[in-house]
PDB file of C-alpha atoms in Angstrom:
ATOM      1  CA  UNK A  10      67.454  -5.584  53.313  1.00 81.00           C
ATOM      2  CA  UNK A  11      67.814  -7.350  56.602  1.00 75.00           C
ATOM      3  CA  UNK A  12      64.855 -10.360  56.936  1.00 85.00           C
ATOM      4  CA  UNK A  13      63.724  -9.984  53.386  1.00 94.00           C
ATOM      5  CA  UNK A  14      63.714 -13.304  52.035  1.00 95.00           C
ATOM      6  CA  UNK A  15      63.955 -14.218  48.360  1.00 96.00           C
ATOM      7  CA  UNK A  16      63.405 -17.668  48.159  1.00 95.00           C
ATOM      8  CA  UNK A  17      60.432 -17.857  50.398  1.00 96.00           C
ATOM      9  CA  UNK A  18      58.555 -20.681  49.384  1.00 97.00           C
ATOM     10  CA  UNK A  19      54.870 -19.737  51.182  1.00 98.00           C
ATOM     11  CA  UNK A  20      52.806 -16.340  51.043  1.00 98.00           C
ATOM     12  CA  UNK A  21      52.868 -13.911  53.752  1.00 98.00           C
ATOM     13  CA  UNK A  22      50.832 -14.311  57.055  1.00 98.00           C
ATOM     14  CA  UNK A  23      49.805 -11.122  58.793  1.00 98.00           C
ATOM     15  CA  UNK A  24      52.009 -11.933  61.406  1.00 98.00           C
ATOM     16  CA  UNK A  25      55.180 -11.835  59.473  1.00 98.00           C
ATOM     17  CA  UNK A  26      54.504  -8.902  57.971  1.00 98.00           C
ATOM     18  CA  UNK A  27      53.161  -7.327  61.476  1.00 98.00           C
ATOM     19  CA  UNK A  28      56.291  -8.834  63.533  1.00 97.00           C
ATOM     20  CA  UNK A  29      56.740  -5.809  66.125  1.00 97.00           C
ATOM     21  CA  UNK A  30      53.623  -4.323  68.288  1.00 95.00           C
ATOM     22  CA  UNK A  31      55.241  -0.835  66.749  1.00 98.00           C
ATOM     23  CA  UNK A  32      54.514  -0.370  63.092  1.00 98.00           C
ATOM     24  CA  UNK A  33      57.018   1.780  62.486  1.00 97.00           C
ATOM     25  CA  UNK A  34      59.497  -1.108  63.254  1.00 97.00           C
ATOM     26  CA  UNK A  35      57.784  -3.834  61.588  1.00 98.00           C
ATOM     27  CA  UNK A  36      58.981  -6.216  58.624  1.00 97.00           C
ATOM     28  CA  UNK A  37      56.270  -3.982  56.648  1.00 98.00           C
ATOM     29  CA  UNK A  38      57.390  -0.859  57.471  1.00 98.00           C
ATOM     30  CA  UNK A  39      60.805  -1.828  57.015  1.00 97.00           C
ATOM     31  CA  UNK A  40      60.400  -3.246  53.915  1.00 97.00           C
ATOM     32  CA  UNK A  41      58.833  -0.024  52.503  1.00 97.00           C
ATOM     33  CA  UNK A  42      61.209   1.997  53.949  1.00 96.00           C
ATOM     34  CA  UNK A  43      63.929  -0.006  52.271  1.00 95.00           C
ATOM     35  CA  UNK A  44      61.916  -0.083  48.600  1.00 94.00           C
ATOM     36  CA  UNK A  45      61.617   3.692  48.182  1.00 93.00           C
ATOM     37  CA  UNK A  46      65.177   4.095  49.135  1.00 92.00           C
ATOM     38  CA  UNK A  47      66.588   0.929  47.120  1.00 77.00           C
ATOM     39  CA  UNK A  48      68.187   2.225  43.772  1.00 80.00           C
ATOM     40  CA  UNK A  49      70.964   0.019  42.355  1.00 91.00           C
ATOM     41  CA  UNK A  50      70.788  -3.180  40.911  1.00 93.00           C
ATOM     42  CA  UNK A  51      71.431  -5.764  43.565  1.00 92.00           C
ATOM     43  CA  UNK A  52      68.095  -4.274  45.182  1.00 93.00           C
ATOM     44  CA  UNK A  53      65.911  -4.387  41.969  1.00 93.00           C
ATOM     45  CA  UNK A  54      67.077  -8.123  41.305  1.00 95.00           C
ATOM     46  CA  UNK A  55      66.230  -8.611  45.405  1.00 95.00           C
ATOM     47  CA  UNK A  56      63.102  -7.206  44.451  1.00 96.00           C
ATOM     48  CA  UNK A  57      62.661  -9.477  41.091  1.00 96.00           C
ATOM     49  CA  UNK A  58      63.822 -12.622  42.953  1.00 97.00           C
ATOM     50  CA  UNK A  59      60.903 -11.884  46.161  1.00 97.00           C
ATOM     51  CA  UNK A  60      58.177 -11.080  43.830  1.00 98.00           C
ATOM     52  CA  UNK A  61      59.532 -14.464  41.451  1.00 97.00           C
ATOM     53  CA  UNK A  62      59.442 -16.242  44.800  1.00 98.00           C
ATOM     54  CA  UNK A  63      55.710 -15.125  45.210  1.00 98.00           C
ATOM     55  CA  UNK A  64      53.978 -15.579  42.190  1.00 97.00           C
ATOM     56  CA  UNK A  65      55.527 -19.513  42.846  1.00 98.00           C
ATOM     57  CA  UNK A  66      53.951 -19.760  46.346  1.00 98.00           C
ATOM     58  CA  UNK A  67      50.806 -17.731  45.329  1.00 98.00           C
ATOM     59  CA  UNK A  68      50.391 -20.308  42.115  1.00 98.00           C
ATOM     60  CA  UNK A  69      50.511 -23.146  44.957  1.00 98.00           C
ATOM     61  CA  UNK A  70      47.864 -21.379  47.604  1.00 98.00           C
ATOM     62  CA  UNK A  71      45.788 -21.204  44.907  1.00 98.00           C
ATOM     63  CA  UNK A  72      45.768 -24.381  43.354  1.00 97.00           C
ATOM     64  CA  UNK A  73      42.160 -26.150  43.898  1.00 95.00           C
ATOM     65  CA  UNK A  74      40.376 -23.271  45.107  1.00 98.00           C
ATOM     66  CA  UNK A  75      37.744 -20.836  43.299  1.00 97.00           C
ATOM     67  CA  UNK A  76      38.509 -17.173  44.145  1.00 98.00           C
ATOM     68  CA  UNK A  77      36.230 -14.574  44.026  1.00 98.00           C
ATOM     69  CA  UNK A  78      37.851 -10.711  43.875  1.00 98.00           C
ATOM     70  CA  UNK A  79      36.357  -8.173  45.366  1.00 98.00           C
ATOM     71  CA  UNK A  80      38.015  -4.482  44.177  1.00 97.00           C
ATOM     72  CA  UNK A  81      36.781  -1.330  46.036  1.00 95.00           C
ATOM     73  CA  UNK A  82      38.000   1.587  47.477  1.00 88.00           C
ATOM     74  CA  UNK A  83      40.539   2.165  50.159  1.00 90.00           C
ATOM     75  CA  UNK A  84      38.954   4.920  51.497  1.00 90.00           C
ATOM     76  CA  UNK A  85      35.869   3.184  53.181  1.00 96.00           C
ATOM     77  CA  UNK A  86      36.204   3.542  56.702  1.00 98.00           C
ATOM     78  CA  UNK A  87      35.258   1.353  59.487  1.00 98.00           C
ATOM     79  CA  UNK A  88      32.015   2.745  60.937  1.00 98.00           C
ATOM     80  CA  UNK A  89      30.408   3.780  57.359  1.00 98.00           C
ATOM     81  CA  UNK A  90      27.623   2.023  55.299  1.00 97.00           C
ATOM     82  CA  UNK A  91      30.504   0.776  52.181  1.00 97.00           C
ATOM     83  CA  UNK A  92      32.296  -0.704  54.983  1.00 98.00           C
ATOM     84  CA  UNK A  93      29.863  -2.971  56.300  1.00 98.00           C
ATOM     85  CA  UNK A  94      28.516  -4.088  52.748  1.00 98.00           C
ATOM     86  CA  UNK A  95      31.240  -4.915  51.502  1.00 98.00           C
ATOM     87  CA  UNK A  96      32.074  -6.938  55.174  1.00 98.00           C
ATOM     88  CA  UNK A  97      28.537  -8.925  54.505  1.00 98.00           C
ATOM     89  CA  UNK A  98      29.690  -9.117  50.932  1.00 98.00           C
ATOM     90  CA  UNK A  99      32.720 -10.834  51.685  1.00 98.00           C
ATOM     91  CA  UNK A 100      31.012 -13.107  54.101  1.00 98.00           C
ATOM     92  CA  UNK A 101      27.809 -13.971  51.352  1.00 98.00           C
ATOM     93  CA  UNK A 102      30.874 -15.044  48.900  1.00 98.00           C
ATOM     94  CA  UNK A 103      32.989 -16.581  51.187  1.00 98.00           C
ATOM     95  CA  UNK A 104      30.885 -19.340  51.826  1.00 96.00           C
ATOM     96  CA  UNK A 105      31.565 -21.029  48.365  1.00 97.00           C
ATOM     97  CA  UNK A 106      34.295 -19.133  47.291  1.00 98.00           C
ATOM     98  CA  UNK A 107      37.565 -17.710  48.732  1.00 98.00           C
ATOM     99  CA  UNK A 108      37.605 -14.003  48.617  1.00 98.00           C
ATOM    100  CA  UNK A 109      40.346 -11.939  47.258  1.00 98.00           C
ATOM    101  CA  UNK A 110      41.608  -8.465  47.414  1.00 98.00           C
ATOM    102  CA  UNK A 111      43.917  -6.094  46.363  1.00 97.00           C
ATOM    103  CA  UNK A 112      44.848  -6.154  50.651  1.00 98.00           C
ATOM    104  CA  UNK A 113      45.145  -2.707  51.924  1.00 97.00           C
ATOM    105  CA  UNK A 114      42.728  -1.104  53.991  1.00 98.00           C
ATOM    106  CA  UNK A 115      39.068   0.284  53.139  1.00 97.00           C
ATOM    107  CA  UNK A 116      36.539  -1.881  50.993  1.00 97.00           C
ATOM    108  CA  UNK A 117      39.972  -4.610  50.822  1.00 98.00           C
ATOM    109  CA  UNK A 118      39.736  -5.150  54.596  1.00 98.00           C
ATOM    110  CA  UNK A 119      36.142  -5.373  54.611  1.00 98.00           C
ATOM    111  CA  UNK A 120      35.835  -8.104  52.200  1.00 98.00           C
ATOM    112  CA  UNK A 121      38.688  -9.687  53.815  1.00 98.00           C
ATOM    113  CA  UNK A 122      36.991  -9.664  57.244  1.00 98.00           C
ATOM    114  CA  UNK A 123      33.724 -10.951  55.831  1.00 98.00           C
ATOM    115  CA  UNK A 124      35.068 -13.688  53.844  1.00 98.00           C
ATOM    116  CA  UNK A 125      37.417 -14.788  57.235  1.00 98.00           C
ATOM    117  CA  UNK A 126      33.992 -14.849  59.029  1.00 98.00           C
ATOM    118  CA  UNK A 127      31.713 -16.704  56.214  1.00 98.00           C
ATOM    119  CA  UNK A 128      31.225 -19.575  58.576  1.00 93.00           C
ATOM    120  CA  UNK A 129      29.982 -17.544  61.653  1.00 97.00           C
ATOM    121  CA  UNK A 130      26.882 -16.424  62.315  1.00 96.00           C
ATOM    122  CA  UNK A 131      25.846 -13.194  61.287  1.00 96.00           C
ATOM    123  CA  UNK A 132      26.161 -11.631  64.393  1.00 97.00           C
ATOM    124  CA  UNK A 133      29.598 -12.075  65.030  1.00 98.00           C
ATOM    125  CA  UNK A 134      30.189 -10.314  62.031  1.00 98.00           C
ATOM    126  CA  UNK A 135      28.137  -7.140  63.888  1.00 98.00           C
ATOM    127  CA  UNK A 136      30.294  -7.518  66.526  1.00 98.00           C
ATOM    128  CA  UNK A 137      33.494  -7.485  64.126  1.00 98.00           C
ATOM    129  CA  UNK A 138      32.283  -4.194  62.902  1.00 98.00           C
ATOM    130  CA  UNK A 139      31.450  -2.620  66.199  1.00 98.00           C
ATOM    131  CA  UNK A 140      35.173  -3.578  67.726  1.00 98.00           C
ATOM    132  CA  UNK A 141      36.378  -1.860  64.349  1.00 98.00           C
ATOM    133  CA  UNK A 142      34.263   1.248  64.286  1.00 98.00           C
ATOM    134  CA  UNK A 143      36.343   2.560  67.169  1.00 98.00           C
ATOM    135  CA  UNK A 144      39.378   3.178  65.019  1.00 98.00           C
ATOM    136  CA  UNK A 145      37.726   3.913  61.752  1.00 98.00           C
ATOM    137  CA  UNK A 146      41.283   4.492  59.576  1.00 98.00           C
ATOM    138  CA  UNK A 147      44.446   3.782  59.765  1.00 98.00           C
ATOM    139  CA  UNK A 148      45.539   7.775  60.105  1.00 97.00           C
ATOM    140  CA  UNK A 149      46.320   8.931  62.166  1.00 97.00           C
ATOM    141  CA  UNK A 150      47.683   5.917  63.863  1.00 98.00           C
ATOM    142  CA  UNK A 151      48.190   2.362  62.007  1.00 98.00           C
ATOM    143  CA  UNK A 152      48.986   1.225  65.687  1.00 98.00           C
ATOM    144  CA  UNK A 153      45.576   1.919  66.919  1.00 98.00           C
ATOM    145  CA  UNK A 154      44.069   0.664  63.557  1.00 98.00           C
ATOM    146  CA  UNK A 155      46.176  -2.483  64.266  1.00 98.00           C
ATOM    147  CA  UNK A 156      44.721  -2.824  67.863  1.00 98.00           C
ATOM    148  CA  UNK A 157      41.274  -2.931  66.907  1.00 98.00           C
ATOM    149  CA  UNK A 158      41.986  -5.658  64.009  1.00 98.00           C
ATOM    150  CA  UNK A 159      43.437  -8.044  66.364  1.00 98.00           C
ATOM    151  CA  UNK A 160      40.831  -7.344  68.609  1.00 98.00           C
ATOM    152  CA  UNK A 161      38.299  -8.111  66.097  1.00 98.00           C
ATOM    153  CA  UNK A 162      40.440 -11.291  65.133  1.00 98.00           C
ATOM    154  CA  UNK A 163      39.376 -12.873  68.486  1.00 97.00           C
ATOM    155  CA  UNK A 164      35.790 -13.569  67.007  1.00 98.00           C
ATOM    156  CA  UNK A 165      37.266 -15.751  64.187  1.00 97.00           C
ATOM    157  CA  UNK A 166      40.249 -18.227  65.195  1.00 95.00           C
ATOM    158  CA  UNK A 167      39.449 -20.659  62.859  1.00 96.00           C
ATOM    159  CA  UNK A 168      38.763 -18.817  60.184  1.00 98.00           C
ATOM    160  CA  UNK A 169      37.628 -19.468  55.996  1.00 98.00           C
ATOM    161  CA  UNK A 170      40.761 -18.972  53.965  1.00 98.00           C
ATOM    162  CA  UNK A 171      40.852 -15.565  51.814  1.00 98.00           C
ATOM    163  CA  UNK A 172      43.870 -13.779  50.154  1.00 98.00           C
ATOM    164  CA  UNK A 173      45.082 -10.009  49.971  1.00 98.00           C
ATOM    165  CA  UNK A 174      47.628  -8.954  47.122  1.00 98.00           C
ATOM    166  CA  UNK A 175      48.835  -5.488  48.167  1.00 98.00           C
ATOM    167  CA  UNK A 176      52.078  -4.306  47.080  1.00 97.00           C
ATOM    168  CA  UNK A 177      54.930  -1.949  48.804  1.00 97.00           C
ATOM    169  CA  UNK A 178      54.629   0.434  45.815  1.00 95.00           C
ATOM    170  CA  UNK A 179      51.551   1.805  48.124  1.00 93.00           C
ATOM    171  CA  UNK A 180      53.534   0.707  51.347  1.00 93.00           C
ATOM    172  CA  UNK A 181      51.425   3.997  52.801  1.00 93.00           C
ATOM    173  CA  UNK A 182      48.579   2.156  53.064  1.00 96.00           C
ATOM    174  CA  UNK A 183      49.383  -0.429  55.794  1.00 98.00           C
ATOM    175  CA  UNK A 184      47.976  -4.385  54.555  1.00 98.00           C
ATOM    176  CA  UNK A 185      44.777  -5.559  56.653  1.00 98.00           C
ATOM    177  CA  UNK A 186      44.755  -8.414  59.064  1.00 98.00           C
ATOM    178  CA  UNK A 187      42.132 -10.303  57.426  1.00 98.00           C
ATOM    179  CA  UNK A 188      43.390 -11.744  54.211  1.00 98.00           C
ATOM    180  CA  UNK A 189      44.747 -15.475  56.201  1.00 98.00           C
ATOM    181  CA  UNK A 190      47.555 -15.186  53.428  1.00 98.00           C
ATOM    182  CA  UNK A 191      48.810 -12.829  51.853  1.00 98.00           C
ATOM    183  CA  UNK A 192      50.995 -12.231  48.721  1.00 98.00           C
ATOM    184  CA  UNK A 193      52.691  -9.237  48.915  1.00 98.00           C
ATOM    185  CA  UNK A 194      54.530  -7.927  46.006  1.00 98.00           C
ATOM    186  CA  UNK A 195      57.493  -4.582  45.624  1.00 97.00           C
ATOM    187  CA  UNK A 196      56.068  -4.158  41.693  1.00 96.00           C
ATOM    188  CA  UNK A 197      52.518  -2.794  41.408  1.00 95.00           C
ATOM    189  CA  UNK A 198      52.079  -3.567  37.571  1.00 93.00           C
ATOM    190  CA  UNK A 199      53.186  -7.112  38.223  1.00 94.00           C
ATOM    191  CA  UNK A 200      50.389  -6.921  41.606  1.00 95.00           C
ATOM    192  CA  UNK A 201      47.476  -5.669  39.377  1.00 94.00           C
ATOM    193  CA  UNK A 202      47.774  -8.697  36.677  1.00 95.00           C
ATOM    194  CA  UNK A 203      48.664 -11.209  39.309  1.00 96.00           C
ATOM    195  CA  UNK A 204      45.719 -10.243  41.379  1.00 97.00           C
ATOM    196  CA  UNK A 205      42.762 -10.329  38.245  1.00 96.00           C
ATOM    197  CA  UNK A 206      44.333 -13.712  37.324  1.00 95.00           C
ATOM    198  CA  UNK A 207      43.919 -15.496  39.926  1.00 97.00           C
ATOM    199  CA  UNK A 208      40.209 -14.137  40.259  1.00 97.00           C
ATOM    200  CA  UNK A 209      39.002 -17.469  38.476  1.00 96.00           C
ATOM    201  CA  UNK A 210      35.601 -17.074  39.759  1.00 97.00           C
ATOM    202  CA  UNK A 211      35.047 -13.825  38.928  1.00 98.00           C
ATOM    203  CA  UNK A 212      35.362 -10.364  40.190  1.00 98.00           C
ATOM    204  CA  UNK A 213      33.093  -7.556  42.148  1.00 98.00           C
ATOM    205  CA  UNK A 214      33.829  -3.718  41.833  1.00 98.00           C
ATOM    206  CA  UNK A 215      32.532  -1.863  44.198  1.00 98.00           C
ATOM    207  CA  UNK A 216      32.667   1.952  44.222  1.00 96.00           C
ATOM    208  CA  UNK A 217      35.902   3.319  44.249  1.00 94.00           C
ATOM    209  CA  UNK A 218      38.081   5.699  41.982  1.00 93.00           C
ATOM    210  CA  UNK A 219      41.405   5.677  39.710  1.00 93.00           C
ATOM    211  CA  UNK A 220      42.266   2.407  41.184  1.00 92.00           C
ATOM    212  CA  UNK A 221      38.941   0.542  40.769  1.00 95.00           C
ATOM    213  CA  UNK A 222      38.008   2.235  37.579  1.00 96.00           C
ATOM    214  CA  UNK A 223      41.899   0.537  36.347  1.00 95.00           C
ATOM    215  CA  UNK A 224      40.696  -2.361  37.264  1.00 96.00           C
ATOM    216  CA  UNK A 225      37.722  -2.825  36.102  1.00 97.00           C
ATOM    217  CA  UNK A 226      38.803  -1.954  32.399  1.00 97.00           C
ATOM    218  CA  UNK A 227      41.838  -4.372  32.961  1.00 97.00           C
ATOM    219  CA  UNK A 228      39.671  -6.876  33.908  1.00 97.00           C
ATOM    220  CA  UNK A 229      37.471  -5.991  30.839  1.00 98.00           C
ATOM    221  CA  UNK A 230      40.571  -6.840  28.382  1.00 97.00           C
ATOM    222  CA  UNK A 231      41.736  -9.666  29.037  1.00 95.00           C
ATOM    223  CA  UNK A 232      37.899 -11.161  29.008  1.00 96.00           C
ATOM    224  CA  UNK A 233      37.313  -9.626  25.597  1.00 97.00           C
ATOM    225  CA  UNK A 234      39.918 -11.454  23.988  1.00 96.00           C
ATOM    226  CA  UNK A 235      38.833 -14.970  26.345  1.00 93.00           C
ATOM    227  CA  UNK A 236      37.512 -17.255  24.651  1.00 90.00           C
ATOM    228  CA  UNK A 237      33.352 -18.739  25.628  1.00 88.00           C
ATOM    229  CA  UNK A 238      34.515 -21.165  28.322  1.00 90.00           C
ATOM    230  CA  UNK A 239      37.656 -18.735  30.012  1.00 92.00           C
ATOM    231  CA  UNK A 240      35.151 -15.360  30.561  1.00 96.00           C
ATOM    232  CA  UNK A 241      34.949 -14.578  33.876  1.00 95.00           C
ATOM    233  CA  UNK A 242      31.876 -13.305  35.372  1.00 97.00           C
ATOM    234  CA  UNK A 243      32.489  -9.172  35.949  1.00 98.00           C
ATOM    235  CA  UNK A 244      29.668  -8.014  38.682  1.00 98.00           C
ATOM    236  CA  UNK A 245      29.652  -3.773  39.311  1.00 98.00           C
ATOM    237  CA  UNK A 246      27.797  -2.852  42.149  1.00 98.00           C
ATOM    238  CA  UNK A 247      26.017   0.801  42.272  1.00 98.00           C
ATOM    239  CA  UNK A 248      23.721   2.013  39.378  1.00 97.00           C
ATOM    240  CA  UNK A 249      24.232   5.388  40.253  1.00 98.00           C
ATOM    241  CA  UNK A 250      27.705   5.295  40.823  1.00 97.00           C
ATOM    242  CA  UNK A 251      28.725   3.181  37.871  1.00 98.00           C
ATOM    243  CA  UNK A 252      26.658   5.128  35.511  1.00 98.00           C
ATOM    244  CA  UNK A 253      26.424   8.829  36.420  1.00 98.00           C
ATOM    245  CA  UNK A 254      29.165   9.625  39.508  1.00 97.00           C
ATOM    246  CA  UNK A 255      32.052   7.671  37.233  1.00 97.00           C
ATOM    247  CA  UNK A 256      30.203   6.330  34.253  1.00 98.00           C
ATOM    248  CA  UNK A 257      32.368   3.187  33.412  1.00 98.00           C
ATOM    249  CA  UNK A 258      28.981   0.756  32.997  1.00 98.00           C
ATOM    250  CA  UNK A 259      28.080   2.058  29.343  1.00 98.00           C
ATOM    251  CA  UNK A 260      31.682   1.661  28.113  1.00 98.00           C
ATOM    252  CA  UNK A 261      31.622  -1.827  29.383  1.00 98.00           C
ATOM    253  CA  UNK A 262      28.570  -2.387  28.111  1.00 97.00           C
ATOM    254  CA  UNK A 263      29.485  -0.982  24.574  1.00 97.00           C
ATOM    255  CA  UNK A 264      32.342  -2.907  24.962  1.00 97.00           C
ATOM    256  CA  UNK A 265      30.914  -6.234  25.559  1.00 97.00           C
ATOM    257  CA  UNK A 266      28.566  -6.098  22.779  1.00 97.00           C
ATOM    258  CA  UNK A 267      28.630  -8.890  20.579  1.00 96.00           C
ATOM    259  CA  UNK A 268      31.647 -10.459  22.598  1.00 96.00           C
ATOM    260  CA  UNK A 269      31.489 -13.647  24.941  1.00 96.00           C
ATOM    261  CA  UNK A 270      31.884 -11.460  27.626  1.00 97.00           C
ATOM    262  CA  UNK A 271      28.517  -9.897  26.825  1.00 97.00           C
ATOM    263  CA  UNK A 272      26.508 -12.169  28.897  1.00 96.00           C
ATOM    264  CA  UNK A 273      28.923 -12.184  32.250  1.00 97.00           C
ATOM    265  CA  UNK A 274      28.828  -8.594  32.500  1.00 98.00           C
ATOM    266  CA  UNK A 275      26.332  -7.059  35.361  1.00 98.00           C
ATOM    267  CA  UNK A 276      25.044  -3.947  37.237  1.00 98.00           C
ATOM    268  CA  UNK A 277      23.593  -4.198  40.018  1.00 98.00           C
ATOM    269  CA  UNK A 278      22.343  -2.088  43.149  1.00 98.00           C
ATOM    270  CA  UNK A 279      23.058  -4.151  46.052  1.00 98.00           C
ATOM    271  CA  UNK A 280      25.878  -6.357  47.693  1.00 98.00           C
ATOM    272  CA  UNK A 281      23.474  -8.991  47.936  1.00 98.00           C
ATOM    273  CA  UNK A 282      22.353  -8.873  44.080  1.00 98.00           C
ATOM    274  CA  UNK A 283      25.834  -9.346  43.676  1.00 98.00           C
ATOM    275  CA  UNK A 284      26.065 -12.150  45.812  1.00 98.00           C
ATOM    276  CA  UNK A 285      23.191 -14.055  44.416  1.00 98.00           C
ATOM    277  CA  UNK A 286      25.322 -14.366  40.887  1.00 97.00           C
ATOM    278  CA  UNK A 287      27.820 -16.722  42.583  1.00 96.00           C
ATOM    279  CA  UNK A 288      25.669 -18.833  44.247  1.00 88.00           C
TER     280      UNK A 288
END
């Protein structure tokens, strides 16, 4: 594919992969296009070599800092309640942490916006959210979406550092413009591990569905099998949700029994309970 690089040696900015005011003609769009169409084996070791070439550069971003994920839907739109918590929970963890999502749109782009903005004042974020609410999802139009993100990117030019990993295998779903890096990968199985690795710190599930509920159970794996000093703190957000609407807490909980996961697992009902964990 023409422009696809496979010995890039730094992540992603939202700019390279937004490089024409038309989606449709963008190094994203083209990329996809080129992935679902790419069959012999020159593209799958192009595809090998790019995703080799990211995990090097996303080993390197990461290096020195604490990330926090936050996993949630991608249906949240802009405008709703699950948008703008997890926007203020982005920005509560972003101000020890750097945030990370899985970089598509939703509860991703959210988190991302809120952990961009951690060092503003609260308001601005309010602002953010009103600029977005006028194009609450990417469909019909990922231009218009696009429009209000980069008019919402005005309010934070110096922005906290925070990460998206989304991956072309759901090149539908258009990457936000909040994530200040972003590793971008053509294998999703390779994007899911990558992603909960690097989420040193700890991870946050919002409510979501197949996805989430993946990750959340992924998550719960490898820190059953982590030893006392390597378990990572897992934080799900929701009673309800988590334990009637999909009812993933009591498996975790059953699962973490008598583990050294059992004392880093938590329910909570608020973004801001969740917060208060990482502080």
């Amino acid at each position: 594919m023409a422009g696809l690089d496979i010995t890039r040696s730094t992540l992603y900015s939202p700019a390279d992969l937004y490089d024409r005011d038309d989606y449709a003609a963008s190094f994203d769009a083209r990329a996809y296009v080129w992935a679902r169409a790419a069959c012999g084996p020159a593209e799958a070791l192009a595809e090998v070599l790019h995703d080799q070439a990211i995990d090097t550069a996303l080993a390197a971003w990461v290096r020195d800092r604490d990330l926090v994920g936050v996993m949630g839907g991608h249906a949240a739109d802009r405008g709703t309640t699950a948008y703008a918590d997890a926007a203020r929970l982005g920005r509560l963890l972003g101000a020890r942490h750097v945030v990370a999502t899985g970089g598509g749109p939703g509860a991703m782009e959210a988190a991302n916006l809120g952990g961009r903005m951690a060092g503003l004042p609260e308001e601005a974020l309010l602002d953010a959210l009103g600029r977005l609410g006028v194009v609450p999802s990417f469909r019909p139009s990922i231009d218009a979406w696009v429009r209000a993100a980069r008019d919402a990117l005005e309010l934070s030019p110096s922005p906290r550092p925070s990460l998206g990993v989304p991956t072309w295998h759901y090149g539908h779903e258009p990457p936000n413009l909040f994530a200040t890096a972003v590793a971008k990968y053509f294998r999703n199985a390779l994007r899911e591990a990558i992603l909960l690795q690097v989420c040193d710190a700890g991870i946050v599930f919002l409510p979501g569905a197949g996805g989430t509920v993946q990750e959340i159970f992924q998550d719960a794996c490898e820190n059953y099998y982590a030893t006392d000093e390597s378990v990572a703190p897992m934080v799900l957000v929701g009673r309800t949700y988590w334990t009637q609407t999909l009812p993933a807490w009591p498996l975790l909980q059953a699962l973490a029994r008598g583990r050294a996961m059992e004392g880093h697992v938590h329910l909570v009902d608020t973004v801001d309970e969740a917060a208060t964990l990482f502080a």
